[in-house]
PDB file of C-alpha atoms in Angstrom:
ATOM      1  CA  MET A   8      22.302  38.315  57.248  1.00 55.00           C
ATOM      2  CA  ALA A   9      23.009  39.605  54.251  1.00 60.00           C
ATOM      3  CA  GLN A  10      20.201  41.706  52.648  1.00 67.00           C
ATOM      4  CA  GLY A  11      19.495  44.234  49.659  1.00 70.00           C
ATOM      5  CA  PRO A  12      18.189  44.050  46.511  1.00 76.00           C
ATOM      6  CA  ASN A  13      20.618  42.050  45.080  1.00 81.00           C
ATOM      7  CA  TYR A  14      21.565  39.363  47.622  1.00 81.00           C
ATOM      8  CA  LYS A  15      19.589  35.825  46.605  1.00 83.00           C
ATOM      9  CA  VAL A  16      19.735  33.036  49.009  1.00 84.00           C
ATOM     10  CA  LYS A  17      21.117  30.000  47.894  1.00 85.00           C
ATOM     11  CA  PHE A  18      18.926  26.107  47.786  1.00 86.00           C
ATOM     12  CA  ARG A  19      18.999  25.129  51.206  1.00 91.00           C
ATOM     13  CA  ARG A  20      21.216  21.871  49.994  1.00 85.00           C
ATOM     14  CA  ARG A  21      24.117  23.898  48.661  1.00 84.00           C
ATOM     15  CA  ARG A  22      24.019  26.039  51.814  1.00 85.00           C
ATOM     16  CA  GLU A  23      24.391  22.487  53.752  1.00 88.00           C
ATOM     17  CA  GLY A  24      27.315  21.803  51.798  1.00 83.00           C
ATOM     18  CA  LYS A  25      25.291  18.568  50.162  1.00 83.00           C
ATOM     19  CA  THR A  26      24.615  19.568  46.403  1.00 80.00           C
ATOM     20  CA  ASN A  27      26.680  21.081  43.414  1.00 81.00           C
ATOM     21  CA  TYR A  28      23.545  22.205  41.340  1.00 79.00           C
ATOM     22  CA  TYR A  29      26.206  23.067  38.685  1.00 81.00           C
ATOM     23  CA  LYS A  30      27.695  19.239  38.538  1.00 80.00           C
ATOM     24  CA  ARG A  31      24.052  18.054  38.689  1.00 79.00           C
ATOM     25  CA  TYR A  32      23.106  20.234  35.947  1.00 80.00           C
ATOM     26  CA  THR A  33      25.952  18.804  33.638  1.00 83.00           C
ATOM     27  CA  TYR A  34      24.710  15.308  34.941  1.00 79.00           C
ATOM     28  CA  VAL A  35      21.013  15.960  33.862  1.00 81.00           C
ATOM     29  CA  LYS A  36      22.089  17.089  30.454  1.00 83.00           C
ATOM     30  CA  SER A  37      24.477  14.559  29.850  1.00 83.00           C
ATOM     31  CA  LYS A  38      21.177  11.927  29.603  1.00 85.00           C
ATOM     32  CA  THR A  39      23.560   9.417  30.871  1.00 89.00           C
ATOM     33  CA  ASP A  40      23.746   7.162  34.348  1.00 93.00           C
ATOM     34  CA  ARG A  41      25.501   8.000  37.376  1.00 93.00           C
ATOM     35  CA  LEU A  42      28.135   6.104  39.566  1.00 95.00           C
ATOM     36  CA  VAL A  43      27.368   7.405  42.790  1.00 94.00           C
ATOM     37  CA  VAL A  44      30.414   6.816  44.930  1.00 94.00           C
ATOM     38  CA  ARG A  45      30.319   8.092  48.899  1.00 92.00           C
ATOM     39  CA  ILE A  46      33.124   7.209  51.343  1.00 93.00           C
ATOM     40  CA  THR A  47      32.431   7.433  55.034  1.00 93.00           C
ATOM     41  CA  ASN A  48      34.381   6.608  58.022  1.00 94.00           C
ATOM     42  CA  ASN A  49      33.816   3.001  58.245  1.00 95.00           C
ATOM     43  CA  TYR A  50      32.095   1.965  54.694  1.00 97.00           C
ATOM     44  CA  VAL A  51      32.074   2.552  51.170  1.00 97.00           C
ATOM     45  CA  ILE A  52      28.633   2.985  49.338  1.00 97.00           C
ATOM     46  CA  VAL A  53      28.498   2.697  45.239  1.00 97.00           C
ATOM     47  CA  SER A  54      25.248   3.049  43.662  1.00 96.00           C
ATOM     48  CA  LEU A  55      23.946   3.591  40.100  1.00 96.00           C
ATOM     49  CA  MET A  56      21.879   6.186  40.198  1.00 94.00           C
ATOM     50  CA  ARG A  57      19.322   7.162  36.740  1.00 93.00           C
ATOM     51  CA  PHE A  58      17.694  10.988  36.944  1.00 89.00           C
ATOM     52  CA  ASN A  59      14.064  10.759  36.916  1.00 88.00           C
ATOM     53  CA  PRO A  60      12.361  14.574  37.536  1.00 87.00           C
ATOM     54  CA  LYS A  61      10.231  12.948  39.989  1.00 90.00           C
ATOM     55  CA  GLY A  62      13.437  11.872  41.911  1.00 86.00           C
ATOM     56  CA  ASP A  63      16.435   9.754  40.871  1.00 88.00           C
ATOM     57  CA  GLU A  64      16.033   6.341  40.808  1.00 94.00           C
ATOM     58  CA  THR A  65      18.645   3.506  42.172  1.00 95.00           C
ATOM     59  CA  LEU A  66      18.891   1.148  39.605  1.00 96.00           C
ATOM     60  CA  ALA A  67      21.904  -1.210  41.725  1.00 96.00           C
ATOM     61  CA  MET A  68      23.590  -0.796  44.979  1.00 97.00           C
ATOM     62  CA  ALA A  69      26.842  -2.383  46.684  1.00 97.00           C
ATOM     63  CA  HIS A  70      27.761  -1.479  50.021  1.00 97.00           C
ATOM     64  CA  SER A  71      31.266  -2.661  51.274  1.00 97.00           C
ATOM     65  CA  ILE A  72      29.554  -4.277  54.375  1.00 97.00           C
ATOM     66  CA  GLU A  73      28.182  -6.749  51.925  1.00 97.00           C
ATOM     67  CA  LEU A  74      31.874  -7.972  51.241  1.00 96.00           C
ATOM     68  CA  SER A  75      32.254  -9.445  55.080  1.00 95.00           C
ATOM     69  CA  LYS A  76      28.982 -10.910  55.094  1.00 96.00           C
ATOM     70  CA  LYS A  77      28.282 -13.163  51.889  1.00 96.00           C
ATOM     71  CA  PHE A  78      32.077 -12.917  50.307  1.00 96.00           C
ATOM     72  CA  GLY A  79      33.986 -13.547  53.925  1.00 95.00           C
ATOM     73  CA  TRP A  80      36.020 -10.427  53.666  1.00 96.00           C
ATOM     74  CA  LYS A  81      38.143  -9.772  56.426  1.00 96.00           C
ATOM     75  CA  GLY A  82      39.798  -6.659  56.541  1.00 94.00           C
ATOM     76  CA  ASP A  83      38.937  -3.084  56.589  1.00 94.00           C
ATOM     77  CA  LEU A  84      35.182  -2.251  54.954  1.00 95.00           C
ATOM     78  CA  ASN A  85      36.575   1.245  54.039  1.00 93.00           C
ATOM     79  CA  ASN A  86      40.228   1.316  52.386  1.00 94.00           C
ATOM     80  CA  THR A  87      41.407   0.878  49.341  1.00 96.00           C
ATOM     81  CA  PRO A  88      41.131  -2.703  48.356  1.00 97.00           C
ATOM     82  CA  ALA A  89      37.614  -2.525  50.075  1.00 97.00           C
ATOM     83  CA  SER A  90      36.986   0.607  47.459  1.00 97.00           C
ATOM     84  CA  TYR A  91      37.968  -1.577  44.199  1.00 97.00           C
ATOM     85  CA  LEU A  92      36.216  -4.573  45.265  1.00 97.00           C
ATOM     86  CA  THR A  93      32.815  -3.010  45.952  1.00 97.00           C
ATOM     87  CA  GLY A  94      33.196  -0.936  43.002  1.00 97.00           C
ATOM     88  CA  PHE A  95      33.618  -4.182  41.325  1.00 97.00           C
ATOM     89  CA  LEU A  96      30.439  -5.839  42.810  1.00 97.00           C
ATOM     90  CA  LEU A  97      28.765  -2.854  41.658  1.00 97.00           C
ATOM     91  CA  GLY A  98      30.056  -3.038  37.471  1.00 96.00           C
ATOM     92  CA  ILE A  99      29.143  -6.479  37.497  1.00 95.00           C
ATOM     93  CA  ARG A 100      25.542  -6.108  39.062  1.00 95.00           C
ATOM     94  CA  ALA A 101      25.223  -2.783  36.268  1.00 95.00           C
ATOM     95  CA  LYS A 102      26.118  -5.418  33.297  1.00 94.00           C
ATOM     96  CA  LYS A 103      23.554  -7.941  34.263  1.00 94.00           C
ATOM     97  CA  LEU A 104      21.344  -4.883  33.975  1.00 94.00           C
ATOM     98  CA  ASN A 105      22.574  -4.212  30.508  1.00 93.00           C
ATOM     99  CA  VAL A 106      24.332  -0.497  31.428  1.00 93.00           C
ATOM    100  CA  GLN A 107      27.415   0.285  29.667  1.00 89.00           C
ATOM    101  CA  LYS A 108      28.295   3.832  29.856  1.00 91.00           C
ATOM    102  CA  ILE A 109      27.756   5.865  33.083  1.00 93.00           C
ATOM    103  CA  THR A 110      29.465   8.989  34.412  1.00 92.00           C
ATOM    104  CA  ALA A 111      31.329   8.933  38.187  1.00 92.00           C
ATOM    105  CA  ASP A 112      29.354  11.189  40.445  1.00 89.00           C
ATOM    106  CA  ILE A 113      31.716  12.062  43.148  1.00 86.00           C
ATOM    107  CA  GLY A 114      29.767  14.178  44.784  1.00 81.00           C
ATOM    108  CA  LEU A 115      31.524  17.518  46.598  1.00 79.00           C
ATOM    109  CA  PHE A 116      34.737  15.630  47.098  1.00 79.00           C
ATOM    110  CA  THR A 117      37.946  17.175  45.877  1.00 81.00           C
ATOM    111  CA  PRO A 118      39.524  14.875  43.715  1.00 83.00           C
ATOM    112  CA  SER A 119      43.131  13.772  44.835  1.00 88.00           C
ATOM    113  CA  ILE A 120      46.345  11.559  43.428  1.00 86.00           C
ATOM    114  CA  GLY A 121      45.258   8.294  44.880  1.00 86.00           C
ATOM    115  CA  ALA A 122      42.073   8.734  46.175  1.00 92.00           C
ATOM    116  CA  ARG A 123      39.990   5.858  47.140  1.00 94.00           C
ATOM    117  CA  VAL A 124      36.920   7.015  44.898  1.00 94.00           C
ATOM    118  CA  PHE A 125      39.120   6.100  41.838  1.00 95.00           C
ATOM    119  CA  TYR A 126      39.505   2.523  42.757  1.00 96.00           C
ATOM    120  CA  VAL A 127      35.760   2.249  43.344  1.00 96.00           C
ATOM    121  CA  ILE A 128      35.653   3.668  39.697  1.00 96.00           C
ATOM    122  CA  LYS A 129      38.296   1.238  38.673  1.00 96.00           C
ATOM    123  CA  GLY A 130      36.829  -1.411  40.005  1.00 97.00           C
ATOM    124  CA  ALA A 131      33.449  -0.914  37.966  1.00 96.00           C
ATOM    125  CA  ILE A 132      35.190  -0.478  35.043  1.00 96.00           C
ATOM    126  CA  ASP A 133      37.673  -3.953  35.417  1.00 96.00           C
ATOM    127  CA  ALA A 134      33.541  -5.543  36.096  1.00 95.00           C
ATOM    128  CA  GLY A 135      33.167  -3.898  31.887  1.00 94.00           C
ATOM    129  CA  LEU A 136      31.216  -0.901  32.493  1.00 95.00           C
ATOM    130  CA  GLU A 137      32.693   2.207  30.362  1.00 95.00           C
ATOM    131  CA  ILE A 138      33.350   4.990  32.496  1.00 94.00           C
ATOM    132  CA  PRO A 139      35.447   8.055  31.604  1.00 91.00           C
ATOM    133  CA  MET A 140      38.110   8.594  34.269  1.00 87.00           C
ATOM    134  CA  GLY A 141      40.379  10.726  32.547  1.00 83.00           C
ATOM    135  CA  ASP A 142      44.011  10.091  33.055  1.00 86.00           C
ATOM    136  CA  VAL A 143      44.362   9.503  36.423  1.00 88.00           C
ATOM    137  CA  GLU A 144      47.153   6.563  37.111  1.00 87.00           C
ATOM    138  CA  ILE A 145      45.881   3.748  39.164  1.00 92.00           C
ATOM    139  CA  ASP A 146      48.602   1.535  41.242  1.00 92.00           C
ATOM    140  CA  LYS A 147      48.090  -2.070  40.586  1.00 93.00           C
ATOM    141  CA  ASP A 148      49.800  -3.070  43.848  1.00 94.00           C
ATOM    142  CA  ARG A 149      47.146  -0.808  46.044  1.00 95.00           C
ATOM    143  CA  ILE A 150      44.732  -2.586  45.167  1.00 96.00           C
ATOM    144  CA  TYR A 151      45.756  -5.737  45.898  1.00 96.00           C
ATOM    145  CA  GLY A 152      46.895  -4.197  49.388  1.00 95.00           C
ATOM    146  CA  LYS A 153      50.300  -5.349  49.127  1.00 96.00           C
ATOM    147  CA  HIS A 154      51.653  -1.479  50.145  1.00 94.00           C
ATOM    148  CA  ILE A 155      48.945  -2.279  53.496  1.00 94.00           C
ATOM    149  CA  ALA A 156      50.957  -5.936  53.662  1.00 96.00           C
ATOM    150  CA  GLU A 157      54.338  -4.466  53.556  1.00 96.00           C
ATOM    151  CA  TYR A 158      53.879  -2.244  56.149  1.00 96.00           C
ATOM    152  CA  ALA A 159      52.613  -4.610  58.349  1.00 95.00           C
ATOM    153  CA  GLU A 160      55.673  -6.889  57.425  1.00 95.00           C
ATOM    154  CA  LYS A 161      58.223  -3.987  58.299  1.00 95.00           C
ATOM    155  CA  LEU A 162      56.199  -2.793  61.839  1.00 95.00           C
ATOM    156  CA  GLU A 163      56.375  -7.017  62.881  1.00 94.00           C
ATOM    157  CA  GLN A 164      60.160  -6.577  62.434  1.00 94.00           C
ATOM    158  CA  GLU A 165      60.429  -3.483  64.112  1.00 95.00           C
ATOM    159  CA  ASN A 166      57.813  -3.088  66.974  1.00 94.00           C
ATOM    160  CA  PRO A 167      55.791  -6.126  67.543  1.00 93.00           C
ATOM    161  CA  GLU A 168      53.778  -4.618  69.590  1.00 95.00           C
ATOM    162  CA  LYS A 169      53.030  -1.735  67.852  1.00 95.00           C
ATOM    163  CA  PHE A 170      51.979  -4.190  65.012  1.00 94.00           C
ATOM    164  CA  ASN A 171      49.616  -6.059  67.276  1.00 94.00           C
ATOM    165  CA  LYS A 172      47.875  -3.042  68.522  1.00 95.00           C
ATOM    166  CA  GLN A 173      47.466  -1.718  65.385  1.00 94.00           C
ATOM    167  CA  PHE A 174      46.266  -4.096  63.333  1.00 94.00           C
ATOM    168  CA  SER A 175      44.154  -6.052  66.202  1.00 94.00           C
ATOM    169  CA  LYS A 176      40.852  -5.952  64.485  1.00 94.00           C
ATOM    170  CA  TYR A 177      42.225  -8.107  61.261  1.00 94.00           C
ATOM    171  CA  LEU A 178      44.027 -10.238  63.978  1.00 94.00           C
ATOM    172  CA  ALA A 179      40.760 -11.038  65.272  1.00 95.00           C
ATOM    173  CA  ARG A 180      39.245 -11.206  62.471  1.00 94.00           C
ATOM    174  CA  GLY A 181      41.747 -14.628  61.749  1.00 94.00           C
ATOM    175  CA  LEU A 182      43.698 -12.653  58.345  1.00 95.00           C
ATOM    176  CA  ASN A 183      46.935 -11.866  58.889  1.00 94.00           C
ATOM    177  CA  PRO A 184      48.089  -7.944  57.229  1.00 94.00           C
ATOM    178  CA  LYS A 185      50.578  -9.764  55.374  1.00 94.00           C
ATOM    179  CA  ASP A 186      48.536 -11.821  53.701  1.00 95.00           C
ATOM    180  CA  LEU A 187      46.010  -9.201  52.593  1.00 95.00           C
ATOM    181  CA  PRO A 188      47.179  -9.195  48.317  1.00 96.00           C
ATOM    182  CA  SER A 189      46.234 -12.839  48.397  1.00 96.00           C
ATOM    183  CA  HIS A 190      42.931 -12.407  50.289  1.00 97.00           C
ATOM    184  CA  VAL A 191      41.991  -9.980  48.243  1.00 97.00           C
ATOM    185  CA  GLU A 192      42.711 -12.080  44.950  1.00 96.00           C
ATOM    186  CA  GLU A 193      40.265 -14.751  46.680  1.00 96.00           C
ATOM    187  CA  VAL A 194      37.409 -12.645  47.305  1.00 96.00           C
ATOM    188  CA  LEU A 195      37.533 -10.924  44.166  1.00 96.00           C
ATOM    189  CA  ASN A 196      37.340 -14.450  42.451  1.00 96.00           C
ATOM    190  CA  LYS A 197      34.115 -15.362  44.765  1.00 95.00           C
ATOM    191  CA  ILE A 198      33.005 -11.675  43.244  1.00 96.00           C
ATOM    192  CA  LYS A 199      33.268 -13.078  40.083  1.00 94.00           C
ATOM    193  CA  ALA A 200      32.030 -16.749  40.262  1.00 93.00           C
ATOM    194  CA  SER A 201      29.054 -15.442  42.106  1.00 89.00           C
ATOM    195  CA  GLY A 202      27.696 -13.004  39.014  1.00 76.00           C
ATOM    196  CA  GLU A 203      25.816 -11.244  41.260  1.00 71.00           C
TER     197      GLU A 203
END
């Protein structure tokens, strides 16, 4: 352990790698609500947060598991299309609360080209929210899972055994991965019609 008159122990959450206090300070100064995006190994979790000195308030939340439970989603719960749909769902809920402008909070995640976190933000923007995102390019084909469908089609022709193994969960849920783009469109329409 370092010692000496100039050594200062960092806050516990900073030492644990959970909070970047400088980023948080800038969010608080901006006085805007935050779109907090967290992607785990299994799910996409999106929250609309408002700063409060006593503790942040959660105004609205969307979890990718809702896609399967409420809207009949049969794909994976943490891939690019699920990220977009979860962001869209939160955007609709935020609009019902009359929230217009928010700031994206991606936490300690390092942004990279094609990252799912940007597809969550794009979903919220398409639902009608104003979120500054810079000049990040979003591939519309990836939103609808065309890259997954094309890979599945290629794999089925080249190695059917590997196709059945790799997409076993899709097939068990009753979805052929080649039909993913139309399935995304179907679930997106259900979300729009539900008026969540």
